[in-house]
Coordinates of N, CA and C in Angstrom, one line a residue:
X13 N 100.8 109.9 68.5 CA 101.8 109.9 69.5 C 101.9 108.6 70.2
X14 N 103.0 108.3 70.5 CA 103.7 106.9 71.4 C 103.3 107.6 73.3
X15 N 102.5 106.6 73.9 CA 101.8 107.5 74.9 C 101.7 106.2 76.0
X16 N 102.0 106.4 77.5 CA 101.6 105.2 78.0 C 101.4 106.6 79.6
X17 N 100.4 106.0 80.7 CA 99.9 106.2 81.7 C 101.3 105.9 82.7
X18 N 102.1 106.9 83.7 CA 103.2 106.3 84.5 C 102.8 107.2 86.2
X19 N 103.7 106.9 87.0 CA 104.5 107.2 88.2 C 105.7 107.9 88.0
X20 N 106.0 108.5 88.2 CA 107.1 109.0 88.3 C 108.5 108.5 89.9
X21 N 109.4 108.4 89.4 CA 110.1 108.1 91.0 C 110.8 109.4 91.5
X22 N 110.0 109.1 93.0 CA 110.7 110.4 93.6 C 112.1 110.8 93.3
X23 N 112.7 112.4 93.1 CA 113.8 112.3 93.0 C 114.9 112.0 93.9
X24 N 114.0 112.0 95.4 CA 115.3 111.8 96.2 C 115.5 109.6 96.7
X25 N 115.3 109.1 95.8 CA 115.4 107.5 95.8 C 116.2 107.4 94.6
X26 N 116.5 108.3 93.7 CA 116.9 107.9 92.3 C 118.4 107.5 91.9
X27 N 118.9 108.5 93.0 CA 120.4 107.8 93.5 C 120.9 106.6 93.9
X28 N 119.5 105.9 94.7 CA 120.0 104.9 95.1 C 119.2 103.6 94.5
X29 N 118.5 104.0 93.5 CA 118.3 103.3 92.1 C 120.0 103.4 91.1
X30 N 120.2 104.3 91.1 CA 121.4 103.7 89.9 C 122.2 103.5 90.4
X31 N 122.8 103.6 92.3 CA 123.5 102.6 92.5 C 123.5 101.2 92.2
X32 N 122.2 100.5 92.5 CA 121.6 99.1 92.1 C 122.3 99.5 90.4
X33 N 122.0 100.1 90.0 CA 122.0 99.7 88.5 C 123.4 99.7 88.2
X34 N 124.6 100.5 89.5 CA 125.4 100.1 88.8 C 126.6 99.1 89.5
X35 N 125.7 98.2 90.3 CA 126.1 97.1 91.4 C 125.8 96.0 90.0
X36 N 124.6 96.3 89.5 CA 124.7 95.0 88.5 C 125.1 95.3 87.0
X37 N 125.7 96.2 86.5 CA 127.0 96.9 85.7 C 127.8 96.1 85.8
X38 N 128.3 95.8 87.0 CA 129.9 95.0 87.6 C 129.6 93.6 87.1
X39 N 128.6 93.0 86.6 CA 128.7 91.9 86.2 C 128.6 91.6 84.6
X40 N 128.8 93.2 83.8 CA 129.4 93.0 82.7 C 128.5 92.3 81.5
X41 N 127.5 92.3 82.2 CA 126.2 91.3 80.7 C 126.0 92.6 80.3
X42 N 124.9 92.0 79.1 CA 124.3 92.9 78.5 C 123.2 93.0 78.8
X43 N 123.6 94.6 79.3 CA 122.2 95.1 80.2 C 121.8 96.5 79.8
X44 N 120.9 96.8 78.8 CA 120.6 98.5 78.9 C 119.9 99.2 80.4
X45 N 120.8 100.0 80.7 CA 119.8 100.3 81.7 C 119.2 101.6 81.9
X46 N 117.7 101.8 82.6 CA 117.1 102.8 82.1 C 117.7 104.5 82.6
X47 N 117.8 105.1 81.8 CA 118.5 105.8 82.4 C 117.5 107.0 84.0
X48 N 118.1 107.5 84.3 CA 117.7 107.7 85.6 C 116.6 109.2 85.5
X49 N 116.9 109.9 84.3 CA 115.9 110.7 84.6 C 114.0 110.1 83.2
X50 N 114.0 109.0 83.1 CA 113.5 107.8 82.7 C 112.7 107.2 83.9
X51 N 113.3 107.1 84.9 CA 112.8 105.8 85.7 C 111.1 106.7 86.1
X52 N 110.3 104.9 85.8 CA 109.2 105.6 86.3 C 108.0 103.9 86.6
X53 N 107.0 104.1 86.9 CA 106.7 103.1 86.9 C 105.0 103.2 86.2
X54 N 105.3 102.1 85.1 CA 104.2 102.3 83.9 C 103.3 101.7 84.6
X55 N 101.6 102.7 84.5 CA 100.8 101.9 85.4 C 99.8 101.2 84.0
X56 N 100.2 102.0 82.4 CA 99.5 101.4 81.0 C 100.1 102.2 80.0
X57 N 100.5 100.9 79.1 CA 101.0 101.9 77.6 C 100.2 101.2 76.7
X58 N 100.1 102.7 76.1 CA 98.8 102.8 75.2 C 99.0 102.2 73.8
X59 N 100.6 102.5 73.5 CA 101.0 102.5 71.9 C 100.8 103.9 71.0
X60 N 100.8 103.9 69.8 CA 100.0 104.9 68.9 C 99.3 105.4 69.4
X61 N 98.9 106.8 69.6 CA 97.6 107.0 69.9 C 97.2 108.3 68.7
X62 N 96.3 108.7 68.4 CA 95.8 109.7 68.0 C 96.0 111.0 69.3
X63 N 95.8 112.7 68.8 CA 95.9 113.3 69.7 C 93.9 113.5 70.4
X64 N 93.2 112.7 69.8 CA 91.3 112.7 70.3 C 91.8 111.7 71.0
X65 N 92.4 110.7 70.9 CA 92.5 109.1 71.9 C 93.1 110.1 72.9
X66 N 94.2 110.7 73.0 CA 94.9 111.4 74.3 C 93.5 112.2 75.1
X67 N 93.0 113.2 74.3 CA 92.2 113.9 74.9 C 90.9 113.3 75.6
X68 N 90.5 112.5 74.6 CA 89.6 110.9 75.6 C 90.1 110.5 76.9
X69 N 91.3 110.1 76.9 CA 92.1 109.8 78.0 C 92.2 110.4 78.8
X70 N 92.5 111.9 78.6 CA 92.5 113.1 79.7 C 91.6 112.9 80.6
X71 N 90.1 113.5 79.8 CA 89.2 113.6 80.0 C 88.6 112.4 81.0
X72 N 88.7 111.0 81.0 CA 88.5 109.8 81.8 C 89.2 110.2 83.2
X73 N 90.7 109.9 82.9 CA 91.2 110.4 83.9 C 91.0 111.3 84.8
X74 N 90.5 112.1 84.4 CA 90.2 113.7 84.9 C 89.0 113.2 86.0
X75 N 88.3 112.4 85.3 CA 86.8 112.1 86.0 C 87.1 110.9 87.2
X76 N 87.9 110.5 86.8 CA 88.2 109.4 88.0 C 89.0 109.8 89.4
X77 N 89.8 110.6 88.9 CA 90.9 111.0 90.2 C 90.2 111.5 91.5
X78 N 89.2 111.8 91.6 CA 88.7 112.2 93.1 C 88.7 110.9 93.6
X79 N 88.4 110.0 93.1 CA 88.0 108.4 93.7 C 89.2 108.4 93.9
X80 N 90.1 108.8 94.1 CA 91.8 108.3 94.6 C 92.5 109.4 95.2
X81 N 93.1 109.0 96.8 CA 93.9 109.7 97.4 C 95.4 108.8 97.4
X82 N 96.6 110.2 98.0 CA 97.8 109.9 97.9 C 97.9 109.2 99.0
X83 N 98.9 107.6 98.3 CA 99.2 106.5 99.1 C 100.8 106.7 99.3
X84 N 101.6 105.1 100.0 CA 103.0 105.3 100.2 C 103.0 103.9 99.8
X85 N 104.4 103.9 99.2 CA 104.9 102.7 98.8 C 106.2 102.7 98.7
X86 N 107.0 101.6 99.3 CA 108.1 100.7 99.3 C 108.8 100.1 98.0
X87 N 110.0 101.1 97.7 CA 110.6 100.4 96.5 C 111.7 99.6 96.8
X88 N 111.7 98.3 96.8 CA 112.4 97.4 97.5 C 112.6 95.8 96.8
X89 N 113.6 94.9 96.7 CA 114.1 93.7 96.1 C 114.1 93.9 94.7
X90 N 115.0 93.0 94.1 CA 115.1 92.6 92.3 C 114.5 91.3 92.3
X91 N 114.3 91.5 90.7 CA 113.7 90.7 90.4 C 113.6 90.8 88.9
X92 N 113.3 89.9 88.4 CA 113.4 89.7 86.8 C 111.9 89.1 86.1
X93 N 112.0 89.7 84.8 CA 110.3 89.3 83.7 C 111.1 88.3 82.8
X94 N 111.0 87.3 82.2 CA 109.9 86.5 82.9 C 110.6 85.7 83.9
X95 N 111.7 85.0 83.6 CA 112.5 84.3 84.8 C 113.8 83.9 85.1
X96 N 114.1 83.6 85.6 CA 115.6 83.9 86.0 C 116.5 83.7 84.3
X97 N 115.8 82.1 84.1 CA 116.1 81.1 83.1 C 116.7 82.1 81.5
X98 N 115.4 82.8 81.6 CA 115.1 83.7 80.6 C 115.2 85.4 80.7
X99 N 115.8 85.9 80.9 CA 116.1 87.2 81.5 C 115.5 88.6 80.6
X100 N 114.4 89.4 80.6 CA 113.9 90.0 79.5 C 114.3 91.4 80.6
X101 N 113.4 91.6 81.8 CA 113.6 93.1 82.0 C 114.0 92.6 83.4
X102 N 115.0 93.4 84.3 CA 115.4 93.8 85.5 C 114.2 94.7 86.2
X103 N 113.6 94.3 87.5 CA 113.1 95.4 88.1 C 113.1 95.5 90.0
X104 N 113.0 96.7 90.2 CA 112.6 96.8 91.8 C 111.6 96.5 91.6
X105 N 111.1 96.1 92.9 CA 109.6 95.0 93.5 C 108.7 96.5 94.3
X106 N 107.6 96.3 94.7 CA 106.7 97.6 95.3 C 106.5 96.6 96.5
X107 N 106.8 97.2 97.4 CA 105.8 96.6 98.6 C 104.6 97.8 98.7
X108 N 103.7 97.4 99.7 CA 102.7 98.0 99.9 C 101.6 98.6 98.6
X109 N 101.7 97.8 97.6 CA 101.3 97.8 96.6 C 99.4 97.9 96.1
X110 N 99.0 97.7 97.3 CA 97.6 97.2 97.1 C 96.6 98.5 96.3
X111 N 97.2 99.9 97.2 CA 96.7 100.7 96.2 C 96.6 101.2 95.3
X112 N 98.0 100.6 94.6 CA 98.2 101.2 93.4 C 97.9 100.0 92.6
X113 N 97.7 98.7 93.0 CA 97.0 97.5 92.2 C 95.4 97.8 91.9
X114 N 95.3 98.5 92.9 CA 93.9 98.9 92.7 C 93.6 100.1 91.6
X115 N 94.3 100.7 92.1 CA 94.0 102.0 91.2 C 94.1 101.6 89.8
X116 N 94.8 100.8 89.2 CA 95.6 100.6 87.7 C 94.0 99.3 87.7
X117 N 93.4 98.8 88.6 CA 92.6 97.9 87.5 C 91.4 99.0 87.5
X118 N 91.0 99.8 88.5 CA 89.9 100.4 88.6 C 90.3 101.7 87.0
X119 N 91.5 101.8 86.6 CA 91.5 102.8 85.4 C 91.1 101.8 83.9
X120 N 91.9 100.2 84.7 CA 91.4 99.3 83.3 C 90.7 99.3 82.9
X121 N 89.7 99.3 84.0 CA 88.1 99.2 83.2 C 87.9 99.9 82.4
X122 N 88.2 101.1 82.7 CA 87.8 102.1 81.3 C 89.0 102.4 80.2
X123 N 90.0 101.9 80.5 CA 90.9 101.9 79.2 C 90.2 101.2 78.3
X124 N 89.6 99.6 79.1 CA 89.5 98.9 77.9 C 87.9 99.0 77.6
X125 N 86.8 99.7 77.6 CA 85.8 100.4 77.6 C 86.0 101.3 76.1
X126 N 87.4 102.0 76.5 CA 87.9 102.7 75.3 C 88.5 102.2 74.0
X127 N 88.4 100.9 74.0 CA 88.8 99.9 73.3 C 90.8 99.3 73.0
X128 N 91.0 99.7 74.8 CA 92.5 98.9 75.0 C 92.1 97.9 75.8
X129 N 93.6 97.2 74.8 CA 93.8 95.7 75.6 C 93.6 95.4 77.3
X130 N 93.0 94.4 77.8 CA 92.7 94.5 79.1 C 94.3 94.0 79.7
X131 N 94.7 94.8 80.5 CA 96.1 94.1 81.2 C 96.1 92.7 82.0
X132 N 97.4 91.7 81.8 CA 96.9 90.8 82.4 C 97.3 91.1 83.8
X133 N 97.7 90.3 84.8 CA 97.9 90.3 85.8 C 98.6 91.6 86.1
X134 N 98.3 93.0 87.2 CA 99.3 94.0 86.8 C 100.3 93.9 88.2
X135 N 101.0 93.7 88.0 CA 102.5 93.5 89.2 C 103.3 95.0 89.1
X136 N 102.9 96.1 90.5 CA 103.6 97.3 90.3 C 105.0 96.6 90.4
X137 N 105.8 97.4 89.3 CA 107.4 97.2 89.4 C 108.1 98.4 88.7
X138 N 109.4 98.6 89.1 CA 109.7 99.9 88.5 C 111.1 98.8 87.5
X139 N 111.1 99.2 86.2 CA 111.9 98.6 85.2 C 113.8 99.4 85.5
X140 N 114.4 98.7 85.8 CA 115.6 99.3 85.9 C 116.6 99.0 85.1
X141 N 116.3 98.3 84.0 CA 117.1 97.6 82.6 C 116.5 96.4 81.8
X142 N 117.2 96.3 80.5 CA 116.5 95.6 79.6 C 117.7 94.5 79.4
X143 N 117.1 93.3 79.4 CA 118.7 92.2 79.3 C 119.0 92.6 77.2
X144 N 119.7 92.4 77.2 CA 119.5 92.2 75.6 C 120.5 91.4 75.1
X145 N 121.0 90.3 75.8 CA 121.9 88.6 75.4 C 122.2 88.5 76.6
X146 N 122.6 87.0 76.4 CA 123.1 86.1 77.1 C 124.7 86.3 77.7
X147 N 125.6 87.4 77.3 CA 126.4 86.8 77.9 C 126.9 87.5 79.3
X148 N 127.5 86.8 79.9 CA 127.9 87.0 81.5 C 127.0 86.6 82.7
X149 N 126.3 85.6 81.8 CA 124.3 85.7 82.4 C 124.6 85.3 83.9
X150 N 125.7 83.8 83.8 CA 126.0 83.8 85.4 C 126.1 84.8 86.2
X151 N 126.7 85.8 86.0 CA 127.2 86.6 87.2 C 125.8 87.9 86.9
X152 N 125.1 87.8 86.4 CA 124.3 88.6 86.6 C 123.4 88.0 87.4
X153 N 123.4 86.9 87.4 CA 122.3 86.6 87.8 C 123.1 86.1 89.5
X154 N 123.7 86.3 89.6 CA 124.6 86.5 91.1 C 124.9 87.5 91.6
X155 N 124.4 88.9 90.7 CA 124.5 89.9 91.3 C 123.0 90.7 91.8
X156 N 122.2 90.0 90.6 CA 120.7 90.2 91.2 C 120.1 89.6 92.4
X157 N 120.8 88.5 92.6 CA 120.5 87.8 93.8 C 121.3 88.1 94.8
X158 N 122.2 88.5 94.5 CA 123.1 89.6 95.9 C 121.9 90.6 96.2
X159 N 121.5 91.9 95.3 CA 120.4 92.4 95.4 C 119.5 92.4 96.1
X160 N 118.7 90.9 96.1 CA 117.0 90.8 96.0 C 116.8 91.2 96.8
X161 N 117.1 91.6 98.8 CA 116.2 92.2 99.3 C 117.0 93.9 99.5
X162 N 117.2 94.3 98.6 CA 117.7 95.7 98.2 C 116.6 96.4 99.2
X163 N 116.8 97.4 99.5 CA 115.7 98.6 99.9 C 116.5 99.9 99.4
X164 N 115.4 100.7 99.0 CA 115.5 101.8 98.2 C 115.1 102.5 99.1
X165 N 113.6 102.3 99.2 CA 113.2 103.7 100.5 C 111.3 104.1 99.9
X166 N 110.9 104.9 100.9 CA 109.6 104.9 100.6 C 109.4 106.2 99.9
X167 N 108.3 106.3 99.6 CA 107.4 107.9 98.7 C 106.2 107.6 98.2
X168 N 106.1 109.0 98.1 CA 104.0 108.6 98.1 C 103.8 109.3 97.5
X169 N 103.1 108.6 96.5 CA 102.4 108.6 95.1 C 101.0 109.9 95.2
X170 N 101.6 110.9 94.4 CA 101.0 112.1 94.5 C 99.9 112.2 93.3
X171 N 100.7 111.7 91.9 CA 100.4 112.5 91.2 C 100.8 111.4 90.0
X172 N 99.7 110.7 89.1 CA 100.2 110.0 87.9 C 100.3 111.2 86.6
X173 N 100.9 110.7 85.4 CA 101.4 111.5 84.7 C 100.9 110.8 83.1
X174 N 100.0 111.6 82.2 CA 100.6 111.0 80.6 C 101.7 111.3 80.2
X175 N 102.4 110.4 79.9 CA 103.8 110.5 79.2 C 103.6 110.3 77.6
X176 N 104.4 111.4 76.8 CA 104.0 110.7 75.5 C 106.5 110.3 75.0
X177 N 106.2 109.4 74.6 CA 107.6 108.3 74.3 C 108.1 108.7 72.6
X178 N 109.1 109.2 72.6 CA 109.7 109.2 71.1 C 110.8 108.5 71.5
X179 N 111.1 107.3 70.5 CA 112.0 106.3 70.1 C 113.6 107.0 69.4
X180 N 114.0 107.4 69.9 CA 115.7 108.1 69.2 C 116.4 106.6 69.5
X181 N 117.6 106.8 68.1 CA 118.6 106.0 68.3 C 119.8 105.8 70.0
X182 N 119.4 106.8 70.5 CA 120.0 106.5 71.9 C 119.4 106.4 73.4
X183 N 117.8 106.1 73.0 CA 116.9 105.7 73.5 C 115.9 106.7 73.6
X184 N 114.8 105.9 74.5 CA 113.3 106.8 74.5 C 113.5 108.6 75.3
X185 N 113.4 109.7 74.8 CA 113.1 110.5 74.9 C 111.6 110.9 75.9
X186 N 111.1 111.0 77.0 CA 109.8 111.1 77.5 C 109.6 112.5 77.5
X187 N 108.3 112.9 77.7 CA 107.1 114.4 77.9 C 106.3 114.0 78.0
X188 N 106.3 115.0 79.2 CA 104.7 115.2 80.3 C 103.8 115.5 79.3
X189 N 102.7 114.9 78.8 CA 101.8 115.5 78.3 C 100.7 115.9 79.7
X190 N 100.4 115.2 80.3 CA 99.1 115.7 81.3 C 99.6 115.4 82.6
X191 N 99.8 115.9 83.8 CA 99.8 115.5 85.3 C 98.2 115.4 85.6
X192 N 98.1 114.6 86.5 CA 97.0 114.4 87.4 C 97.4 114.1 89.0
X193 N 96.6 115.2 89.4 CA 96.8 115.1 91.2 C 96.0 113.9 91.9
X194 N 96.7 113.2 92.6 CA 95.8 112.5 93.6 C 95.4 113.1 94.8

């Protein structure tokens, strides 16, 4: 199974996520954007996994979560992977981020224990579209920057989720494989 570790976004912010998404619509590039019952914020994706790799995973997870209580965080400004120049993914920015920077290296350790890639630097961000060409790039890139200090609004992080990902021709399909409480 196609499987990665996420957040989920509250549902009452989600509205005013695809408004954003569709303030920068109006500028007509080519932009997939994620659709809204999708939006989430990947804290690791696994790739392939076996269903023992999932159940390893559970199982880690399971053991770690007491070390972690429910924090709040600010979904707020755009911003772009890797740079303006080069436009790959659209995202909202996290303020108040530090616990959930924490939490995602303190699970690294043991992903990559389990023998996954160590993440590099992890920047919480919630993905709100995928560029996929160049054209209109000006005005997108003038509508993102109309954007940047957007606010969305706060919510607090209850509960991470395994997601397992099937690839359909009209995009990724997601399922809960495991919730975990904070």
């Amino acid at each position: 199974m196609r499987a990665f570790l996420a957040v989920d976004v509250d549902e009452v912010l989600v509205d005013k996520i695809t408004e954003v998404q569709k303030q920068l619509a109006e500028a007509e590039a080519q932009v997939k954007f994620v659709e809204p019952e999708n939006l989430h914020f990947t804290f690791k994706f696994f790739g392939d996994i076996s269903r023992e790799k999932a159940d390893e995973i559970i199982g880690m997870i399971e053991g770690k979560m007491k070390e972690y209580e429910p924090f709040e965080i600010s979904i707020k400004n755009t911003g772009v992977f890797p740079h303006m120049g080069y436009m790959r993914v659209i995202w909202l920015g996290v303020e108040d981020a530090e616990p959930f920077s924490q939490m995602q290296m303190g699970f690294d350790e043991d992903f990559v224990k389990m023998g996954f890639k160590k993440e590099r630097s992890y920047i919480p961000h919630l993905t709100i579209g995928r560029v996929k060409g160049a054209h209109n790039k000006d005005a997108l890139v003038a509508a993102i920057n109309e954007l940047e200090d957007v606010e969305i609004g706060k919510m607090i992080v209850k509960k991470i989720v395994l997601k397992q990902s099937e690839l359909t021709p009209v995009g990724p399909v997601y399922t809960d494989v495991k919730e975990f409480k904070l």
